[in-house]
CSV table of C-alpha atoms and ligand atoms in Angstrom, one decimal:
chain,number,residue,atom,x,y,z
A,214,MET,CA,0.0,0.0,0.0
A,215,LYS,CA,2.8,2.4,0.9
A,216,GLN,CA,4.7,1.7,-2.3
A,217,GLU,CA,1.6,2.2,-4.3
A,218,ILE,CA,0.9,5.5,-2.6
A,219,LEU,CA,4.4,6.7,-3.4
A,220,ARG,CA,4.1,5.6,-7.0
A,221,LEU,CA,0.7,7.3,-7.5
A,222,LYS,CA,1.9,10.4,-5.8
A,223,LYS,CA,4.9,10.7,-8.2
A,224,GLU,CA,2.7,9.9,-11.2
A,225,MET,CA,0.3,12.7,-10.3
A,226,GLY,CA,3.0,15.2,-9.2
A,227,ALA,CA,1.2,15.4,-5.9
A,228,VAL,CA,2.5,16.4,-2.4
A,229,ILE,CA,1.1,14.9,0.8
A,230,LEU,CA,0.7,17.3,3.7
A,231,ALA,CA,-0.2,15.9,7.1
A,232,HIS,CA,-1.1,17.5,10.4
A,233,ASN,CA,0.8,16.6,13.6
A,234,TYR,CA,-2.3,14.7,14.9
A,235,GLN,CA,-2.5,12.2,12.0
A,236,ARG,CA,-2.0,8.5,12.5
A,237,PRO,CA,1.7,7.4,12.7
A,238,GLU,CA,1.6,5.6,9.3
A,239,ILE,CA,0.2,8.8,7.7
A,240,GLN,CA,2.8,11.0,9.4
A,241,ASP,CA,5.5,8.6,8.1
A,242,ILE,CA,4.5,8.8,4.5
A,243,ALA,CA,3.8,12.5,4.3
A,244,ASP,CA,6.1,14.9,2.5
A,245,PHE,CA,5.5,17.6,5.1
A,246,LEU,CA,4.2,17.5,8.6
A,247,GLY,CA,3.2,20.6,10.6
A,248,ASP,CA,0.8,22.7,12.7
A,249,SER,CA,-1.9,24.7,11.0
A,250,LEU,CA,0.3,27.7,10.3
A,251,GLU,CA,3.2,25.7,8.9
A,252,LEU,CA,1.0,23.7,6.6
A,253,ALA,CA,-0.8,26.8,5.3
A,254,LYS,CA,2.5,28.4,4.5
A,255,ILE,CA,3.9,25.2,2.9
A,256,SER,CA,0.8,24.8,0.8
A,257,LYS,CA,1.1,28.3,-0.5
A,258,ASP,CA,4.8,28.0,-1.4
A,259,LEU,CA,4.7,24.6,-3.1
A,260,LYS,CA,5.5,24.5,-6.8
A,261,GLU,CA,3.5,21.2,-7.3
A,262,LYS,CA,-0.1,21.8,-8.3
A,263,VAL,CA,-1.7,18.9,-6.5
A,264,ILE,CA,-2.0,18.7,-2.7
A,265,VAL,CA,-3.4,15.8,-0.8
A,266,PHE,CA,-4.2,17.1,2.7
A,267,CYS,CA,-4.3,14.6,5.5
A,268,GLY,CA,-6.1,16.5,8.2
A,269,VAL,CA,-9.5,18.0,8.7
A,270,ARG,CA,-11.6,20.1,6.3
A,271,PHE,CA,-10.7,23.6,7.4
A,272,MET,CA,-7.0,22.8,6.8
A,273,ALA,CA,-7.6,21.7,3.3
A,274,GLU,CA,-9.9,24.7,2.7
A,275,SER,CA,-7.1,27.0,4.0
A,276,ALA,CA,-4.7,25.4,1.5
A,277,LYS,CA,-7.3,26.0,-1.3
A,278,ILE,CA,-7.8,29.7,-0.2
A,279,LEU,CA,-4.1,30.4,-0.3
A,280,SER,CA,-3.5,28.5,-3.6
A,281,PRO,CA,-6.7,28.7,-5.6
A,282,GLY,CA,-4.9,27.5,-8.7
A,283,LYS,CA,-3.9,24.2,-7.1
A,284,LYS,CA,-6.0,21.0,-6.8
A,285,VAL,CA,-6.5,20.2,-3.1
A,286,PHE,CA,-7.9,16.8,-2.0
A,287,LEU,CA,-9.2,15.8,1.4
A,288,PRO,CA,-9.1,11.9,1.6
A,289,VAL,CA,-12.0,11.6,4.0
A,290,LEU,CA,-15.1,13.7,2.9
A,291,ASP,CA,-16.5,14.3,6.4
A,292,ALA,CA,-13.3,14.7,8.4
A,293,GLY,CA,-14.4,17.9,10.1
A,294,CYS,CA,-13.5,19.9,13.2
A,295,PRO,CA,-16.4,20.0,15.8
A,296,LEU,CA,-14.8,23.3,17.1
A,297,ALA,CA,-15.2,24.9,13.7
A,298,ASP,CA,-18.8,23.8,13.6
A,299,THR,CA,-19.6,25.7,16.8
A,300,ILE,CA,-20.4,28.9,14.8
A,301,THR,CA,-22.5,29.4,11.7
A,302,PRO,CA,-22.3,32.3,9.3
A,303,ASP,CA,-25.7,33.6,10.5
A,304,GLU,CA,-24.6,33.5,14.1
A,305,LEU,CA,-21.4,35.4,13.3
A,306,ILE,CA,-23.4,38.1,11.3
A,307,LYS,CA,-25.7,38.5,14.4
A,308,PHE,CA,-22.7,38.6,16.8
A,309,LYS,CA,-21.1,41.4,14.6
A,310,GLN,CA,-24.3,43.4,14.6
A,311,GLU,CA,-24.4,43.1,18.4
A,312,ASN,CA,-20.8,44.4,18.7
A,313,PRO,CA,-20.5,47.3,16.2
A,314,GLY,CA,-17.0,48.6,15.5
A,315,ALA,CA,-15.2,45.4,16.5
A,316,TRP,CA,-12.9,43.6,14.2
A,317,VAL,CA,-13.5,39.9,13.7
A,318,VAL,CA,-10.5,37.6,14.2
A,319,SER,CA,-11.3,34.1,13.3
A,320,TYR,CA,-9.2,31.1,14.4
A,321,VAL,CA,-8.2,29.1,11.4
A,322,ASN,CA,-10.3,26.2,12.9
A,323,SER,CA,-13.4,27.7,11.2
A,324,SER,CA,-15.2,27.2,7.9
A,325,ALA,CA,-14.2,29.2,4.8
A,326,GLU,CA,-17.6,31.1,5.1
A,327,ILE,CA,-16.6,32.2,8.7
A,328,LYS,CA,-13.2,33.4,7.4
A,329,ALA,CA,-14.9,35.3,4.6
A,330,LEU,CA,-16.9,37.2,7.2
A,331,SER,CA,-13.8,38.0,9.3
A,332,ASN,CA,-11.3,40.9,9.2
A,333,ALA,CA,-8.4,38.7,10.0
A,334,CYS,CA,-7.6,35.0,10.5
A,335,CYS,CA,-5.0,33.5,12.9
A,336,THR,CA,-3.7,30.1,14.0
A,337,SER,CA,-2.7,29.1,17.5
A,338,GLY,CA,0.9,29.8,16.4
A,339,ASN,CA,0.3,33.5,15.6
A,340,ALA,CA,-2.9,34.5,17.4
A,341,ILE,CA,-1.2,36.9,19.9
A,342,SER,CA,0.7,38.7,17.2
A,343,VAL,CA,-2.3,38.9,14.8
A,344,VAL,CA,-4.5,40.5,17.5
A,345,LYS,CA,-1.7,42.8,18.7
A,346,ASN,CA,-1.1,44.0,15.1
A,347,ILE,CA,-4.7,44.7,13.9
A,348,PRO,CA,-5.7,48.3,13.9
A,349,ALA,CA,-8.7,47.8,16.2
A,350,LYS,CA,-9.1,48.1,20.0
A,351,LYS,CA,-12.2,45.9,20.1
A,352,VAL,CA,-12.0,42.4,18.8
A,353,ILE,CA,-14.6,39.6,18.3
A,354,PHE,CA,-12.6,36.4,18.6
A,355,VAL,CA,-14.2,33.2,17.2
A,356,PRO,CA,-14.8,30.3,17.8
A,357,ASP,CA,-12.4,29.1,20.5
A,358,LYS,CA,-13.0,30.7,23.9
A,359,HIS,CA,-9.9,29.3,25.6
A,360,LEU,CA,-7.6,30.4,22.8
A,361,GLY,CA,-9.4,33.8,22.9
A,362,SER,CA,-8.9,34.2,26.6
A,363,TRP,CA,-5.2,33.3,26.4
A,364,VAL,CA,-4.9,36.0,23.7
A,365,GLN,CA,-6.7,38.5,26.0
A,366,LYS,CA,-4.2,37.8,28.8
A,367,ASN,CA,-1.3,38.6,26.4
A,368,VAL,CA,-2.9,41.6,24.7
A,369,SER,CA,-4.0,43.8,27.6
A,370,ASP,CA,-4.7,47.0,25.7
A,371,LYS,CA,-7.5,45.5,23.6
A,372,GLU,CA,-11.0,44.3,24.5
A,373,ILE,CA,-11.7,40.8,23.3
A,374,ILE,CA,-15.3,39.5,22.9
A,375,LEU,CA,-15.4,35.8,23.0
A,376,TRP,CA,-17.5,33.2,21.2
A,377,GLU,CA,-18.3,30.3,23.5
A,378,GLY,CA,-16.8,27.5,21.3
A,379,PHE,CA,-14.3,24.9,22.5
A,380,CYS,CA,-12.6,21.8,21.3
A,381,TYR,CA,-14.0,18.7,22.9
A,382,VAL,CA,-10.6,17.0,22.8
A,383,HIS,CA,-8.6,19.6,24.7
A,384,GLU,CA,-11.6,20.3,27.0
A,385,LEU,CA,-11.0,16.8,28.4
A,386,PHE,CA,-7.8,17.8,30.2
A,387,LYS,CA,-8.6,19.0,33.7
A,388,GLU,CA,-6.8,20.9,36.4
A,389,LYS,CA,-6.3,17.8,38.6
A,390,ASP,CA,-4.6,16.1,35.6
A,391,VAL,CA,-1.8,18.7,35.9
A,392,ASP,CA,-1.5,18.2,39.6
A,393,GLU,CA,-1.3,14.5,39.2
A,394,ALA,CA,1.1,14.6,36.3
A,395,LYS,CA,3.4,16.9,38.4
A,396,LYS,CA,3.5,14.3,41.2
A,397,ARG,CA,4.0,11.4,38.8
A,398,HIS,CA,6.9,13.0,36.9
A,399,ARG,CA,8.7,15.4,39.2
A,400,GLY,CA,10.7,18.0,37.3
A,401,ALA,CA,9.0,17.3,34.0
A,402,VAL,CA,8.3,20.2,31.6
A,403,ILE,CA,4.5,20.7,31.1
A,404,MET,CA,3.4,22.0,27.7
A,405,VAL,CA,-0.2,22.5,26.8
A,406,HIS,CA,-2.1,23.8,23.8
A,407,PRO,CA,-4.0,27.1,24.1
A,408,GLU,CA,-7.2,25.2,23.4
A,409,CYS,CA,-7.0,23.8,26.9
A,410,ARG,CA,-9.1,25.2,29.7
A,411,GLU,CA,-7.8,28.3,31.4
A,412,GLU,CA,-7.0,26.5,34.7
A,413,VAL,CA,-4.9,23.9,32.9
A,414,GLN,CA,-3.0,26.6,31.0
A,415,GLU,CA,-2.3,28.5,34.3
A,416,LYS,CA,-0.6,25.5,35.8
A,417,ALA,CA,1.5,24.7,32.7
A,418,ASP,CA,5.1,25.8,32.1
A,419,PHE,CA,4.4,26.6,28.4
A,420,ILE,CA,1.5,27.2,26.1
A,421,PHE,CA,2.2,26.4,22.5
A,422,SER,CA,0.8,25.4,19.2
A,423,THR,CA,1.8,21.8,18.2
A,424,ALA,CA,4.8,23.2,16.2
A,425,GLY,CA,5.8,25.3,19.3
A,426,MET,CA,5.8,22.2,21.4
A,427,LEU,CA,8.1,20.4,18.9
A,428,LYS,CA,10.5,23.4,18.9
A,429,LYS,CA,10.6,23.7,22.7
A,430,ALA,CA,11.1,19.9,23.2
A,431,ALA,CA,14.1,20.0,20.8
A,432,GLU,CA,15.6,23.1,22.4
A,433,LEU,CA,15.4,22.2,26.1
A,434,SER,CA,18.0,19.8,27.6
A,435,ARG,CA,15.3,18.5,30.1
A,436,GLU,CA,14.5,14.8,29.7
A,437,THR,CA,10.8,14.5,30.5
A,438,PHE,CA,7.8,16.3,29.0
A,439,ILE,CA,4.1,16.2,29.8
A,440,VAL,CA,2.0,17.1,26.8
A,441,GLY,CA,-1.5,18.5,26.9
A,442,THR,CA,-2.7,18.1,23.4
A,443,GLU,CA,-4.1,15.4,21.0
A,444,GLU,CA,-2.0,12.2,21.3
A,445,GLY,CA,-0.8,12.1,17.7
A,446,LEU,CA,1.8,14.8,18.5
A,447,ILE,CA,3.5,12.5,21.0
A,448,TYR,CA,4.4,10.0,18.2
A,449,ARG,CA,6.3,12.8,16.4
A,450,LEU,CA,7.8,14.2,19.6
A,451,LYS,CA,9.2,10.7,20.4
A,452,LYS,CA,10.4,10.1,16.9
A,453,GLU,CA,12.3,13.3,16.7
A,454,ASN,CA,13.7,13.2,20.3
A,455,PRO,CA,14.5,9.6,20.9
A,456,ASP,CA,16.6,10.4,24.0
A,457,LYS,CA,13.7,12.2,25.8
A,458,GLU,CA,10.4,11.0,27.3
A,459,PHE,CA,7.0,12.3,26.5
A,460,TYR,CA,3.7,11.5,28.3
A,461,SER,CA,0.2,12.7,27.7
A,462,LEU,CA,-1.1,15.0,30.5
A,463,ALA,CA,-3.8,12.5,31.2
A,464,SER,CA,-4.9,9.3,29.4
A,465,ALA,CA,-4.3,9.8,25.7
A,466,LYS,CA,-6.9,12.2,24.1
A,467,VAL,CA,-8.0,11.4,20.6
A,468,CYS,CA,-9.5,13.6,17.9
A,469,THR,CA,-11.5,11.0,16.1
A,470,ASN,CA,-11.8,13.2,13.0
A,471,MET,CA,-8.0,13.6,12.7
A,472,LYS,CA,-7.7,9.8,13.0
A,473,ARG,CA,-10.2,9.0,10.2
A,474,THR,CA,-7.6,9.2,7.5
A,475,THR,CA,-6.0,5.8,6.9
A,476,LEU,CA,-3.5,4.6,4.2
A,477,ALA,CA,-6.4,3.1,2.3
A,478,ASP,CA,-8.2,6.5,2.2
A,479,LEU,CA,-5.0,8.2,1.1
A,480,HIS,CA,-4.6,5.5,-1.6
A,481,ARG,CA,-8.2,6.1,-2.8
A,482,ALA,CA,-7.7,9.9,-2.8
A,483,LEU,CA,-4.8,9.5,-5.2
A,484,THR,CA,-6.5,6.9,-7.4
A,485,LYS,CA,-9.9,8.5,-7.7
A,486,GLY,CA,-9.0,12.2,-7.1
A,487,GLU,CA,-11.2,12.3,-4.0
A,488,TYR,CA,-12.4,14.5,-2.4
A,489,LYS,CA,-11.7,17.7,-4.3
A,490,ILE,CA,-12.0,20.9,-2.3
A,491,GLU,CA,-14.2,23.4,-4.1
A,492,LEU,CA,-14.9,27.0,-2.9
A,493,SER,CA,-16.6,29.8,-4.7
A,494,PRO,CA,-14.2,32.6,-6.0
A,495,GLU,CA,-16.1,35.1,-3.8
A,496,ILE,CA,-15.3,33.1,-0.7
A,497,ILE,CA,-11.7,32.6,-1.7
A,498,GLU,CA,-11.3,36.3,-2.4
B,67,13P,P1,-2.1,23.5,15.8
B,67,13P,O1,-2.2,24.5,14.7
B,67,13P,O2,-1.5,24.0,17.0
B,67,13P,O3,-1.4,22.3,15.2
B,67,13P,O4,-3.5,23.1,16.2
B,67,13P,C1,-4.5,22.6,15.4
B,67,13P,C2,-5.6,22.0,16.1
B,67,13P,O5,-6.6,21.6,15.5
B,67,13P,C3,-5.6,22.0,17.5
B,67,13P,O6,-6.6,21.2,18.0
B,68,SF4,FE1,-10.8,20.4,15.9
B,68,SF4,FE2,-10.1,19.8,18.4
B,68,SF4,FE3,-9.7,18.0,16.5
B,68,SF4,FE4,-8.2,20.2,16.6
B,68,SF4,S1,-8.3,18.5,18.1
B,68,SF4,S2,-9.2,19.3,14.8
B,68,SF4,S3,-9.7,21.7,17.4
B,68,SF4,S4,-11.7,18.8,17.2
């Protein structure tokens, strides 16, 4: 199956991008791995015209928005992000009317329609700098409330109005998990994703996007790391840092949508050209 995928990929002139939460066998076969920001940048800069995106829909849509001339395929049609689904375009239009004068910053974990209704878009890797740099004092931040409140703490001269969305995977990490992990692994470095609850963030040593966690783990000479994010990242952390130890903050938390893509799906995506991401030119613009 792997050999067939590599052969088909070459034949089609395609590039396989995969998010850090993908299954190990998908991570191993991908040309590029990354967080949302890295994958968006890579997809824009690629010279190849065909991208197979192993991740969830909003990521493949972002690649299409940034490279409208390329063909972008999502191997599993309904691999979505429940966080992105917590706000509809009608709800955002109403929220904007209720908060006149505010700029809308949407987290990349949102649909293309939500992005089209926003003034700016950010990822967890650049949310603070995006909000700091927009020319507005009042900001509507959608859809993740935990990421939004973390941004608020780091950008004190702006007022951030939060949408009450959250990620069901990161929400599973609780404050007591941090206390217990600290007792289990004394001296370990605790890194959590900004989609985690506020009380979990407060007890962590670092708050990072998945790429930020990879960078920090490589940089620090410490041996043991506790990781508060989807379990797929731990595979990559271990692979790239074989001399260090990585543990999930609590029992492994799984994003079932991220895990939907199998080698068989990837193979089918390349053979049948499924599923092509189509967005209207107005939305892309
Ligand atoms: P990153 O951009 O940090 O990889 O996060 C993506 C995501 O979906 C987090 O749940
Ligand atoms: Fe969406 Fe959460 Fe899965 Fe990330 S981990 S893709 S935010 S559901």
